[in-house]
Coordinates of C-alpha atoms in Angstrom, one line a residue:
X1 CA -47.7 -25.8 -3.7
X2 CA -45.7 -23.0 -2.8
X3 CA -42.3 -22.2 -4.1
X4 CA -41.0 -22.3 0.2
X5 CA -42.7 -25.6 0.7
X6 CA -41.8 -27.4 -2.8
X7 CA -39.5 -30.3 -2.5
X8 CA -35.9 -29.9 -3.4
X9 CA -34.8 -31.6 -6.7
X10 CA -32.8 -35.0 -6.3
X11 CA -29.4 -35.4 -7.5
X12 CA -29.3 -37.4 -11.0
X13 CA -28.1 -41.3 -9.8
X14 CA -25.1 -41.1 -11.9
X15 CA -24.0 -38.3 -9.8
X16 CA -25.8 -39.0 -6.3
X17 CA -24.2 -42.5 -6.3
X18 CA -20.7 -41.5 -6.5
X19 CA -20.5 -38.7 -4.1
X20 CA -22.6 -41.0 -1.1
X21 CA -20.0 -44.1 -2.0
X22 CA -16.8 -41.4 -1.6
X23 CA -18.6 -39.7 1.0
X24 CA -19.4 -43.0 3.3
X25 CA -15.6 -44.1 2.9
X26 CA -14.1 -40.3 3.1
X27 CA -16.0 -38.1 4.8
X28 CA -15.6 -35.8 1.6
X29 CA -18.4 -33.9 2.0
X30 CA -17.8 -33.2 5.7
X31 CA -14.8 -31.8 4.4
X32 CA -15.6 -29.5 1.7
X33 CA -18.7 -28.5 3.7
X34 CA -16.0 -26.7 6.1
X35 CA -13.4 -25.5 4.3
X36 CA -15.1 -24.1 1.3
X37 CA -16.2 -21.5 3.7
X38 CA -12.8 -20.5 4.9
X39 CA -11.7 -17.1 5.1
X40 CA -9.3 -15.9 3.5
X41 CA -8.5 -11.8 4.1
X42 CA -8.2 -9.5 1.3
X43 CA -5.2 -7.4 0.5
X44 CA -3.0 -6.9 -2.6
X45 CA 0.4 -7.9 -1.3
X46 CA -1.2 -11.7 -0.4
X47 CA -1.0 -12.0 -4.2
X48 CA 2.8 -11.8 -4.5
X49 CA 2.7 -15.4 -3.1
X50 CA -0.1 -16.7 -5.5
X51 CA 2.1 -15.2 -8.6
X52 CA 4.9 -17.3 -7.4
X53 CA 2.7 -20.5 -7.2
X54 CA 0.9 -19.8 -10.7
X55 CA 4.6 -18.8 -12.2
X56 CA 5.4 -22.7 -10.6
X57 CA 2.3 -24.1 -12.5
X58 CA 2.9 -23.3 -15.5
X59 CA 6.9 -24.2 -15.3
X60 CA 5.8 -27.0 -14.9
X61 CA 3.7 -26.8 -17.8
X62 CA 5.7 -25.7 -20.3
X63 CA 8.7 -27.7 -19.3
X64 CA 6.7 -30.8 -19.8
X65 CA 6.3 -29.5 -23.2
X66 CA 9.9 -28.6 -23.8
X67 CA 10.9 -32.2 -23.0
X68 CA 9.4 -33.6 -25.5
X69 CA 11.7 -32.6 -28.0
X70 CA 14.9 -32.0 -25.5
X71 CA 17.6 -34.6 -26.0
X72 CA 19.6 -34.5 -23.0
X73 CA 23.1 -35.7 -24.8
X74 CA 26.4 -34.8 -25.6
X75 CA 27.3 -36.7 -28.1
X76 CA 28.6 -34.8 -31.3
X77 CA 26.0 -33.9 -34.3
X78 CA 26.4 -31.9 -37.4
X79 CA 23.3 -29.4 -37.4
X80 CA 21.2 -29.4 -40.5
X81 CA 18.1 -27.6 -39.2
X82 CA 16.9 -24.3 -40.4
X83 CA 19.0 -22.0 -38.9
X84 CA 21.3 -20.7 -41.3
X85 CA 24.0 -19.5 -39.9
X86 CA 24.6 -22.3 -37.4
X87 CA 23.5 -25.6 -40.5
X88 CA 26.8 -27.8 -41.0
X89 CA 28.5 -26.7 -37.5
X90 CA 29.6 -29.2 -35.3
X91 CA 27.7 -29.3 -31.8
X92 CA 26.0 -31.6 -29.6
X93 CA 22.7 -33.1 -29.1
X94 CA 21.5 -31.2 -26.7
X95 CA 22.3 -27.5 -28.0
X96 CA 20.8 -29.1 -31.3
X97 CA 18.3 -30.5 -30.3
X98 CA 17.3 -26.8 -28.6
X99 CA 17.8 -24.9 -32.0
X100 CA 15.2 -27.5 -33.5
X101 CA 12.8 -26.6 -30.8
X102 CA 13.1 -23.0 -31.3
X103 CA 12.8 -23.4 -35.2
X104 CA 11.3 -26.4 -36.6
X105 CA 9.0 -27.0 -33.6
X106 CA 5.8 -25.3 -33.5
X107 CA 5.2 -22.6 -30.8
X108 CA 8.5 -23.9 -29.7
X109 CA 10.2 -20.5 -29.4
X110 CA 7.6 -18.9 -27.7
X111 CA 6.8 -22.2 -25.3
X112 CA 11.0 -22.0 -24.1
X113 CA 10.8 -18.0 -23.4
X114 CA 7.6 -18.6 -21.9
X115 CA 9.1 -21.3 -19.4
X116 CA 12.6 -18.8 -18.9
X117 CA 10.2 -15.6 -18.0
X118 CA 7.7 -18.0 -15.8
X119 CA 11.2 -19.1 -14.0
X120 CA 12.6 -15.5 -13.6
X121 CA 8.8 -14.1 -12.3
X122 CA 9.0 -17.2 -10.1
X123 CA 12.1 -16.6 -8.5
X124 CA 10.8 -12.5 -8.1
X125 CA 7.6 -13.3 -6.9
X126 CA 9.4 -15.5 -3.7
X127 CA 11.8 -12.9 -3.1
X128 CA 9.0 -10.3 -3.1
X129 CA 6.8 -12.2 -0.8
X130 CA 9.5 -13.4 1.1
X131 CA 10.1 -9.3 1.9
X132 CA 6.6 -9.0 2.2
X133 CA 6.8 -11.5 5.2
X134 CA 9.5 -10.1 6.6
X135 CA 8.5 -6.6 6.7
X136 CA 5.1 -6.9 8.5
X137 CA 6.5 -9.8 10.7
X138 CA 4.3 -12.6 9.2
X139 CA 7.1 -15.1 10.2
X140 CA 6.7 -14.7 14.1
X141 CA 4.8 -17.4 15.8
X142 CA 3.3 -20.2 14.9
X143 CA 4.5 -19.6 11.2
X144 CA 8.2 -20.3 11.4
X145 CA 8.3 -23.5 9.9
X146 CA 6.3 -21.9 6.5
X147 CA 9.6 -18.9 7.1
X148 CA 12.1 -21.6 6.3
X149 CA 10.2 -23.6 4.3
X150 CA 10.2 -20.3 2.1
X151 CA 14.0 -19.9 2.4
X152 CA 14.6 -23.5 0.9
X153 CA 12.3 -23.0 -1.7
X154 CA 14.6 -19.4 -3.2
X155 CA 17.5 -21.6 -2.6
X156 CA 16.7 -24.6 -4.4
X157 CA 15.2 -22.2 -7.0
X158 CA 18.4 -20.6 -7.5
X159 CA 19.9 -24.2 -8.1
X160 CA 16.6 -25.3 -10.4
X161 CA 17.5 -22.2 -12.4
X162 CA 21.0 -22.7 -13.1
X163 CA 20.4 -26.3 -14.0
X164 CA 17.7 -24.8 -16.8
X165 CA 19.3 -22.6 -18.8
X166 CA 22.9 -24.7 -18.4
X167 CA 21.1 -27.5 -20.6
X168 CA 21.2 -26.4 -23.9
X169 CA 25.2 -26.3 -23.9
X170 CA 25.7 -23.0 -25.5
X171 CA 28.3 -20.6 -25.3
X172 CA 26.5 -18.8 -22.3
X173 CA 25.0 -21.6 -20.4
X174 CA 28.6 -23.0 -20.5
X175 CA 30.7 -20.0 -19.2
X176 CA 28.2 -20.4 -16.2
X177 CA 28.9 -24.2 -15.6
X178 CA 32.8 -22.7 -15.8
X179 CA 32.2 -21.1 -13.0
X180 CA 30.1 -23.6 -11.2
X181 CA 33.0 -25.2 -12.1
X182 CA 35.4 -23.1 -10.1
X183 CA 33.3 -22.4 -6.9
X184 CA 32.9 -26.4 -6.3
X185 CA 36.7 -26.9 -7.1
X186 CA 37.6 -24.2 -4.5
X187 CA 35.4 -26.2 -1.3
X188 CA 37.9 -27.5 1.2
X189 CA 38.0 -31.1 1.6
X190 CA 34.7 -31.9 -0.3
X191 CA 35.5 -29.6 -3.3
X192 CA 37.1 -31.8 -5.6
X193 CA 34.6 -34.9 -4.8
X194 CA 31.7 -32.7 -5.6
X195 CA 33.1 -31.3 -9.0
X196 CA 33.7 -34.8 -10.4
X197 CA 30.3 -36.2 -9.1
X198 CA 28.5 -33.4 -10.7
X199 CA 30.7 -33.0 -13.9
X200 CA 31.9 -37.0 -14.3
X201 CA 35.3 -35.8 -14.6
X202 CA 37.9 -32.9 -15.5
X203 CA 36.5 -29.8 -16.7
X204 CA 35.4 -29.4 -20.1
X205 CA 36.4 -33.4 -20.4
X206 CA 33.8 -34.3 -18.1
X207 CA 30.7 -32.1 -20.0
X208 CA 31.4 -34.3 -23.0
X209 CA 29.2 -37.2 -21.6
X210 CA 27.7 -37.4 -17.6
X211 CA 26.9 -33.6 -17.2
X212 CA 24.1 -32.6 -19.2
X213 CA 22.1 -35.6 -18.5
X214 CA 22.4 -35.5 -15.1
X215 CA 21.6 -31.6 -15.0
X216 CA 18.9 -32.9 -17.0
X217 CA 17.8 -35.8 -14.1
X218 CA 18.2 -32.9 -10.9
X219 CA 15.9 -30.5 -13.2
X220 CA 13.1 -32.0 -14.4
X221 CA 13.0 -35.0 -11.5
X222 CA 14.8 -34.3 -8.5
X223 CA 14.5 -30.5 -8.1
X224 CA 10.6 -30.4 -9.5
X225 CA 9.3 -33.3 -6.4
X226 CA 11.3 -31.4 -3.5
X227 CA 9.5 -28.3 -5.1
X228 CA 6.1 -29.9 -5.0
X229 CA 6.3 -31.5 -1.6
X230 CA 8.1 -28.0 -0.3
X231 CA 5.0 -26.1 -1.8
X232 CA 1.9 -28.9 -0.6
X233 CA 3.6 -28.6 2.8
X234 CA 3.9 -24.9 2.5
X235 CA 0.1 -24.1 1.9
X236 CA -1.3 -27.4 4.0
X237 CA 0.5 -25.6 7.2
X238 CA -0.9 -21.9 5.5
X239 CA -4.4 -23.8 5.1
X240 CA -4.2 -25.0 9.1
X241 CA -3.2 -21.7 10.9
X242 CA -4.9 -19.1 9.0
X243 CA -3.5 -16.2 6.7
X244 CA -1.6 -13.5 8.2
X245 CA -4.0 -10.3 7.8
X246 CA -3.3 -6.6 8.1
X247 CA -4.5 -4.5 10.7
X248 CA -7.9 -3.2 9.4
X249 CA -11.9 -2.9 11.1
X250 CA -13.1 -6.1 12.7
X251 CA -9.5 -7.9 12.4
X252 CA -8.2 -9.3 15.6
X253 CA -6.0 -11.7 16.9
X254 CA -8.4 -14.2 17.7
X255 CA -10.9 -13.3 14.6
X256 CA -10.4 -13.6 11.0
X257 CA -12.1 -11.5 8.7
X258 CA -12.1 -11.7 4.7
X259 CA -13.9 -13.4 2.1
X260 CA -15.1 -17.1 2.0
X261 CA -12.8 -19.4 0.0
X262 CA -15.9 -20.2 -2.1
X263 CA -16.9 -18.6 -4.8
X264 CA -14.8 -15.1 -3.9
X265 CA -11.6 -16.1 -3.4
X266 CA -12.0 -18.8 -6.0
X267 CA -13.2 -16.5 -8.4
X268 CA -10.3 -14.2 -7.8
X269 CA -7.6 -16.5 -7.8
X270 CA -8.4 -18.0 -11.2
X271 CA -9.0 -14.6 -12.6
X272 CA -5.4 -13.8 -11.5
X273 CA -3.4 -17.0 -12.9
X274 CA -5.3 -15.8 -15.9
X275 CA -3.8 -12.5 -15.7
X276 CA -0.1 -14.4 -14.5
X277 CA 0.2 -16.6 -17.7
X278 CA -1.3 -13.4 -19.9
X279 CA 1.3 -11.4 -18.5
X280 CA 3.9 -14.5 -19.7
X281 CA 2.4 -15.3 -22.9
X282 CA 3.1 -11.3 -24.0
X283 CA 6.6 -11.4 -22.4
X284 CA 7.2 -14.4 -24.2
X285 CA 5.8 -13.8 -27.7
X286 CA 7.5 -9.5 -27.4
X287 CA 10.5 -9.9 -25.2
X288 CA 13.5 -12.1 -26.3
X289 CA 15.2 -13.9 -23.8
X290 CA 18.0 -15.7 -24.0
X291 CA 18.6 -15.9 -27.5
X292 CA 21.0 -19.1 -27.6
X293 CA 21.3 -19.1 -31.4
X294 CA 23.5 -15.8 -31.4
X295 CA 26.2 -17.3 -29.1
X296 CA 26.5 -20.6 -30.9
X297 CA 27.8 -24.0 -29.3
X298 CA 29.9 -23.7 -26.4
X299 CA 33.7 -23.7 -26.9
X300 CA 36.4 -23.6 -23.7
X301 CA 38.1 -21.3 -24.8
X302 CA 35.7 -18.6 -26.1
X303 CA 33.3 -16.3 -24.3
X304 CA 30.6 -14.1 -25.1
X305 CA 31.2 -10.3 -24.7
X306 CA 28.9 -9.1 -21.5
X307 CA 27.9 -12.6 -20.0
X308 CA 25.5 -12.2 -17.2
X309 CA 23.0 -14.5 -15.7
X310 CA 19.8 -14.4 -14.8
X311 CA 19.7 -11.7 -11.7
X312 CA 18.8 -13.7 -8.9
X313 CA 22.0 -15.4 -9.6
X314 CA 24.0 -12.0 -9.9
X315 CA 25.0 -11.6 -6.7
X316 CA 27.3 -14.6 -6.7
X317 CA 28.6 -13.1 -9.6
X318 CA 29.0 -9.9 -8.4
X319 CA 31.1 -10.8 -5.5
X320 CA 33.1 -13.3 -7.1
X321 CA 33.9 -10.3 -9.4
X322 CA 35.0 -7.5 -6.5
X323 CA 36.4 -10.2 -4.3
X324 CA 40.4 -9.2 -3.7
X325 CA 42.6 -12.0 -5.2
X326 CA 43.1 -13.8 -1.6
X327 CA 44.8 -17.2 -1.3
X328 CA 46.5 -19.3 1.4
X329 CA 49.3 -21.8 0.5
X330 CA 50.2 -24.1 3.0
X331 CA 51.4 -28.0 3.0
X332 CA 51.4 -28.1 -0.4
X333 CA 47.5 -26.9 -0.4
X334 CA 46.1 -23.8 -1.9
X335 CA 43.1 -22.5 -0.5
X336 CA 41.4 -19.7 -2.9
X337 CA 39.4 -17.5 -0.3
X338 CA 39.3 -14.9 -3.7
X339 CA 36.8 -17.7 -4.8
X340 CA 35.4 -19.4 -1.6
X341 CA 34.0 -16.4 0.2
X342 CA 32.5 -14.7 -2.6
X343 CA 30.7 -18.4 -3.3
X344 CA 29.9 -19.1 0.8
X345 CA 30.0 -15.6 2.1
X346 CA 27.2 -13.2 0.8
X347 CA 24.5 -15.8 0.2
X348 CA 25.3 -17.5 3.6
X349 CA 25.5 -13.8 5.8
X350 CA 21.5 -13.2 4.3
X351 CA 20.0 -16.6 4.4
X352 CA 22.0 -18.0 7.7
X353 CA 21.1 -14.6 9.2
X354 CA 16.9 -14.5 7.7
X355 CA 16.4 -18.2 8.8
X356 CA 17.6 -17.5 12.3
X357 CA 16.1 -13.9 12.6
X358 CA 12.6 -15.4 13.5
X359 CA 14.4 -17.1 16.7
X360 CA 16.5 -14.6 17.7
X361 CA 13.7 -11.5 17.6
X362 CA 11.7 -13.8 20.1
X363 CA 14.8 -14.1 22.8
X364 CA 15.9 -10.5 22.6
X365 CA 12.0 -9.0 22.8
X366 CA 10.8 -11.7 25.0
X367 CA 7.6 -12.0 22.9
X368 CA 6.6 -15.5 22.8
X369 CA 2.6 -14.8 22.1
X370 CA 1.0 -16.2 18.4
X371 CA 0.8 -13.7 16.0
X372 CA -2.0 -13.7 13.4
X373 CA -1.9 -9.6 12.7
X374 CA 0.4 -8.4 10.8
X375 CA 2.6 -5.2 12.3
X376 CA 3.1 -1.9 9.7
X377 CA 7.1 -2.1 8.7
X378 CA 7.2 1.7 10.3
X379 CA 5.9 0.4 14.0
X380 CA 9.1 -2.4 14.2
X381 CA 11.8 0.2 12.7
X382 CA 14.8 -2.1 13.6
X383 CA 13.2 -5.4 11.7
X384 CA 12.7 -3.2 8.7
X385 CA 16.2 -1.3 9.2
X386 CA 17.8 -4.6 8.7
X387 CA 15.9 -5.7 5.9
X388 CA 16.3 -2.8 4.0
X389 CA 20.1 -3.1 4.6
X390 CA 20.2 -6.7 3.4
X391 CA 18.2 -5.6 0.7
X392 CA 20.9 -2.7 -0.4
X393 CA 23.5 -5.7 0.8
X394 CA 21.6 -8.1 -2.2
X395 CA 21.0 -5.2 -4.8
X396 CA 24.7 -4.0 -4.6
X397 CA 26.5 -7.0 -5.5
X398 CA 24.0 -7.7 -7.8
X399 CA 25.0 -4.5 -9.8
X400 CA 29.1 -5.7 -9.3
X401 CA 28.0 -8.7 -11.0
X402 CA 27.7 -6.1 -14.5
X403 CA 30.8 -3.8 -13.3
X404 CA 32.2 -4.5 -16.9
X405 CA 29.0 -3.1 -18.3
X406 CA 28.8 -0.5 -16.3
X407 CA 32.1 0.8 -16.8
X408 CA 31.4 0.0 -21.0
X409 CA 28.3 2.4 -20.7
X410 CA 29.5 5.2 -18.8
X411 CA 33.2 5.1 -19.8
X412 CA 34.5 5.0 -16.2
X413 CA 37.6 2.7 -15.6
X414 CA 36.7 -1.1 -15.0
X415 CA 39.2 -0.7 -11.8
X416 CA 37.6 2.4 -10.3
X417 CA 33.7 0.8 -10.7
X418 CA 35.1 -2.2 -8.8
X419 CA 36.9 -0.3 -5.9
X420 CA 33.6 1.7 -6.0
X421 CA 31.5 -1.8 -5.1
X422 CA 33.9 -2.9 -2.5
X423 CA 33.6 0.3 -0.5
X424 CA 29.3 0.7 -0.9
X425 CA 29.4 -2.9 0.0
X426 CA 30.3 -2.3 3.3
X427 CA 29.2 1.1 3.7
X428 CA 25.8 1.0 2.2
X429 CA 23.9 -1.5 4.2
X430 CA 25.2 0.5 7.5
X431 CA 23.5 3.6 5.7
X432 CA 20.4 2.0 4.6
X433 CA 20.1 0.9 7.9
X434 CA 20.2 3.9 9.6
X435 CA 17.9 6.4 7.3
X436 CA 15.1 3.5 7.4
X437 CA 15.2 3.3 11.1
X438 CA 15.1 7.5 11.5
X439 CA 12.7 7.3 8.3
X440 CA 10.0 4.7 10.5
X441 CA 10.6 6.8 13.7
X442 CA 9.3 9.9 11.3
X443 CA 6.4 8.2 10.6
X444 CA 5.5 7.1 13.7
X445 CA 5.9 10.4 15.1
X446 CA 3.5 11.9 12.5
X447 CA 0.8 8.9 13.3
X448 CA 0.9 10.0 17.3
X449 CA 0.5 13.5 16.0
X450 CA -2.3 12.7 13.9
X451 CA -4.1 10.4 16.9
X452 CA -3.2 13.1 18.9
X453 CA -4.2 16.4 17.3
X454 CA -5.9 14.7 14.6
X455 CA -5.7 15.5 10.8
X456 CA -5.5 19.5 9.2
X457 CA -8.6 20.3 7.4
X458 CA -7.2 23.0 5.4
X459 CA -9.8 25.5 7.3
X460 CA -8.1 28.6 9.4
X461 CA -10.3 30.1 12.2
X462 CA -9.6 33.6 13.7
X463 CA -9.9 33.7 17.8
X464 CA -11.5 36.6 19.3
X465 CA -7.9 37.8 20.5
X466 CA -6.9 38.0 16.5
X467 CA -4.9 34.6 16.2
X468 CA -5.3 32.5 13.3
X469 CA -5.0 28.6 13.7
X470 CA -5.9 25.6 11.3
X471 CA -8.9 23.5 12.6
X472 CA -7.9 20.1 12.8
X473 CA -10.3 17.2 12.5
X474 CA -10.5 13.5 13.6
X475 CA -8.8 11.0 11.9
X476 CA -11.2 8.9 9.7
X477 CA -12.1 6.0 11.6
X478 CA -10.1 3.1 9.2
X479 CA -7.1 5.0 9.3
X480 CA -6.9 5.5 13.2
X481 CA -7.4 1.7 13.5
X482 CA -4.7 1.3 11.2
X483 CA -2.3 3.5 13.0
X484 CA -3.6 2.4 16.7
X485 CA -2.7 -1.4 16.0
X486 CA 0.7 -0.4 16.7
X487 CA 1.7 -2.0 20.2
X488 CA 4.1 0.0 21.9
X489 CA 7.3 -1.0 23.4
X490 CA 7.3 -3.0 26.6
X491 CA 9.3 -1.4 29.2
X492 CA 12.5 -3.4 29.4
X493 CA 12.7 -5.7 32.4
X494 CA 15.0 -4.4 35.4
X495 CA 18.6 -6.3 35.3
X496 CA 18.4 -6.6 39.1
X497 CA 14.9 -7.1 41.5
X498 CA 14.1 -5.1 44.7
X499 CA 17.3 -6.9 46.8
X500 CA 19.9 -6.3 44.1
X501 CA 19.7 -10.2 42.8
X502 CA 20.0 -10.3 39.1
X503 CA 16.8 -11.3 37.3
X504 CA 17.1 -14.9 35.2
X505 CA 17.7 -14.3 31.5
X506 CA 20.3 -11.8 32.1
X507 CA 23.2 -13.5 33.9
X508 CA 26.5 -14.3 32.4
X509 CA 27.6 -12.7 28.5
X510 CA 24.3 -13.6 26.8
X511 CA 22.5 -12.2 29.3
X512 CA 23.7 -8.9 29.1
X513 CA 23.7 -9.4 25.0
X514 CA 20.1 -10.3 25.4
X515 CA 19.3 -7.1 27.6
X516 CA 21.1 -4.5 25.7
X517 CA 19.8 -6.1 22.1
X518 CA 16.5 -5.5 23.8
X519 CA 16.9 -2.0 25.0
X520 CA 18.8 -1.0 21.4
X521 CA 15.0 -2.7 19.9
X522 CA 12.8 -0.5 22.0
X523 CA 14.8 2.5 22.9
X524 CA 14.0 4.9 20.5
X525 CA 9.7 3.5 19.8
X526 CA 7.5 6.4 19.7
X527 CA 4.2 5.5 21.4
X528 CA 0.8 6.0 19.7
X529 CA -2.1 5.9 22.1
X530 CA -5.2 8.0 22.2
X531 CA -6.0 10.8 24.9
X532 CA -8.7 11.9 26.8
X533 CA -6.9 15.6 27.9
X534 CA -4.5 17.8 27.6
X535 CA -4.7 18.1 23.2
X536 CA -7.5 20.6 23.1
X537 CA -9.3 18.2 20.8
X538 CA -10.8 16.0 23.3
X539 CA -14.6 16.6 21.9
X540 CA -13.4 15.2 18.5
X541 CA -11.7 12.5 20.1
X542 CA -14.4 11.1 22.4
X543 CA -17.2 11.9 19.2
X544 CA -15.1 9.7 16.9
X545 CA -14.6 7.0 19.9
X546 CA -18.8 7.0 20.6
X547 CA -19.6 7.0 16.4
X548 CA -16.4 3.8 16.1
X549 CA -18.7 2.2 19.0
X550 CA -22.2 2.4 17.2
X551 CA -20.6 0.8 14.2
X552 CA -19.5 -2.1 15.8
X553 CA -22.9 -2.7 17.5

């Protein structure tokens, strides 16, 4: 019998069996049947977001194992472990408990600076993809909901994070919960609740018994389940509409094109959580972090020299550090703006204003089509203007929050380096703004020059009347699909129709908001279209147009 017509080998019953019972109940294999072969596209900034859910994985990993020996208390001890310096020193059970993980317990040290490095490259890897998103406009419609959804998900992880490395009570973790502390205290109206719900009473009174173990309960219980639901939710929605892809041959809008989710992008995806907890396991075992047993148990009324935390917290520190020392009396009530807009301000102007950009760059463009091709951050230069701004915004008072250092380092006055922050504060995002936008309106100039006069090939002819000119050649064809998905600028819609009547959408002050926010979007766009005459290239233009044709066929 023939190898074509020889009957296919049956399943062994221990395995045939279990797969027909789930499948009659679950339609299981129906469903892997179909989504095994999903496609997934293939470009190296999709992995920013896998980093941040492998960096998730194994938090959650080692934390598990860091529990194990964690004792959330405050109760007083005596530490006889064996760390020299610190054995017969009063402290409690939860800093002590730390020191015998990092010492007595084996792999222990390496385990707790794997788990602080997995929760700073966490924390990165959002903010990075979260960029990514925002750059190429992967947050327009249908994929809002997965926008916000990633906007929670750095906030609570900002929280998660200060609740980890505020548990083991040292000097450091405790100067933070100071000023966690303070920026609760200074809430109108709901302040004072909140500090002694969180803290159990007066500051440091209240650390000696309810904080830590309720830190303990928000990190490792509350915080981790609003996580996982966050991030199920997050890829079930990805899962349903489809990755975002970038504009490359034989990607449309209606037409996905990558690799099948089985075996490529299986096969790639483990091979880079391999490469994710390598890169952890080396940062761990080489890099110290956080070395809690050189600052010692915490005491109110010491600090360590240099105290910073981790930098996607810096920001709040950097503007509580440049903030003027503001305050409003009245009534007998004291309101400290010095520390409530440096706590609600900064944080609140970039996430307030990234969750609502989605929504507001539909009603100023008008553009309420589905998106499922990503745009090039040159082609949308008012989009990437503002995000570079809040991106100078962000990295600015994140380098206030080490004024101190700074001025240590390059011997500059402590007074002059924070005067210097306040000004660039203010000034800087404006600037940032403006060279991105002229920078994008650069390089979509030189794209319309390229699909217009096409590339220089580096070859000079001579004419017969003595003139010498570079040849130029057609673009290769990937590249002019790349630069010819840019959609150019709508004309903007008249304010008034043929008989003077106002057109809807632009009465009253919004209306005329909405119209000149549109016009300041697509005033300045560069358009990039092929032509047929008028270039002196036309032969090179229609031969790369007829060959593009052929390929598709």
């Amino acid at each position: 019998m023939s190898e074509a017509t020889a009957p296919k080998a049956a399943a062994p019953k221990a395995v045939d069996a279990p797969l027909t019972f789930l499948d009659e109940r679950l339609g299981s294999t129906t469903f892997f049947k179909r989504n095994v072969k999903k496609v997934f596209p293939d470009h190296w900034s999709f992995m920013l977001g896998e980093i941040a859910l492998y960096s998730f994985i194994i938090l959650l990993l080692t934390g598990t194992f860091l529990t194990l020996w964690f004792q959330p208390s405050m109760h007083e001890t005596v530490y006889e472990g064996s760390y020299e310096p610190l054995r017969g020193v009063k402290m409690s059970q939860a800093y002590a408990s730390t020191l015998h993980i990092t010492f007595d317990v084996r792999g222990g040290l390496l385990m707790r600076q794997i788990h602080h490095w997995a929760a700073i490259l966490f924390m990165a890897s959002i903010c990075a993809h979260m960029l990514r998103v925002f750059f190429t406009g992967a947050y327009r419609k249908p994929r809002e909901i997965n926008w916000l959804i990633g906007i929670v998900l750095f906030t609570l992880g900002m929280l998660e994070g200060l609740f980890g490395y505020s548990l083991p009570d040292d000097l450091l973790s405790g100067t933070g919960l100071r000023i966690t502390q303070g920026v609760l205290e200074s809430l109108p109206l709901v302040g004072t609740y909140g500090y002694m719900f969180l803290f159990g009473g007066e500051f440091p009174e209240g650390m000696n018994g309810e904080l830590i173990p309720r830190l303990f309960t928000l990190h490792i219980l509350l915080l981790p389940g609003i996580f996982l639901a966050l991030i199920t939710a997050h890829m079930m929605i990805m899962w349903h509409q489809k990755h975002t892809a970038m504009p490359v041959k034989n990607q449309t809008e209606e037409q996905v094109y990558g690799y099948p989710f089985y075996p490529v992008f299986m096969a790639k995806t483990g091979a880079y959580f391999l490469f994710t907890f390598g890169v952890l396991a080396l940062l761990g075992a080489f890099a110290q972090i956080n070395p809690i047993w050189q600052f010692g148990p915490y005491d109110p009324g010491a600090i360590s020299s240099g105290s910073q935390p981790d930098w996607y917290m810096g920001v709040l520190e950097g503007s509580l550090r440049i903030m003027p020392n503001w305050e409003i009396t009245a009534w007998g009530h004291t309101l400290s703006l010095n520390v409530l807009i440096p706590a609600l301000g900064p944080l609140g102007i970039i996430f307030t204003g990234a969750a609502l950009w989605p929504f507001l760059e539909r009603w100023v463009t008008g553009d309420n089509r589905s998106h499922h091709v990503n745009d090039r951050p040159r082609n949308a230069p008012v989009r990437t203007g503002v995000g570079m701004a809040a991106v100078t915004f962000y990295g600015l008072l994140w380098l206030a929050g080490a004024n101190d250092v700074i001025a240590e380092r390059f011997h500059v006055s402590l007074f002059a380096t924070t005067w210097f922050f306040r000004v660039t504060v203010i000034i800087g995002p404006i600037l940032a703004y403006i060279i991105t936008k002229r920078v994008c309106l650069g390089l979509q100039r030189s794209d319309a020059n390229v699909i217009g006069h096409g590339v220089e090939s580096g070859i000079i002819v001579a004419s017969p009347d003595g003139r010498f000119s570079e040849r130029h050649e057609p673009a290769r064809e990937e590249e002019r699909i790349t630069i010819l998905s840019k959609e150019n600028a709508r004309p903007e819609a008249p304010a008034t129709d043929a008989n003077g009547i106002p057109a809807p959408g632009t009465k009253g002050p919004l209306g005329v908001l909405r119209s000149r926010l549109q016009r300041a979007w697509t005033f300045d766009d560069i358009a990039v279209e092929e032509h047929e005459h008028g270039n002196g290239h036309e032969g090179h233009e229609l031969e790369a147009g007829k060959s593009d044709k052929e390929l598709r066929h």
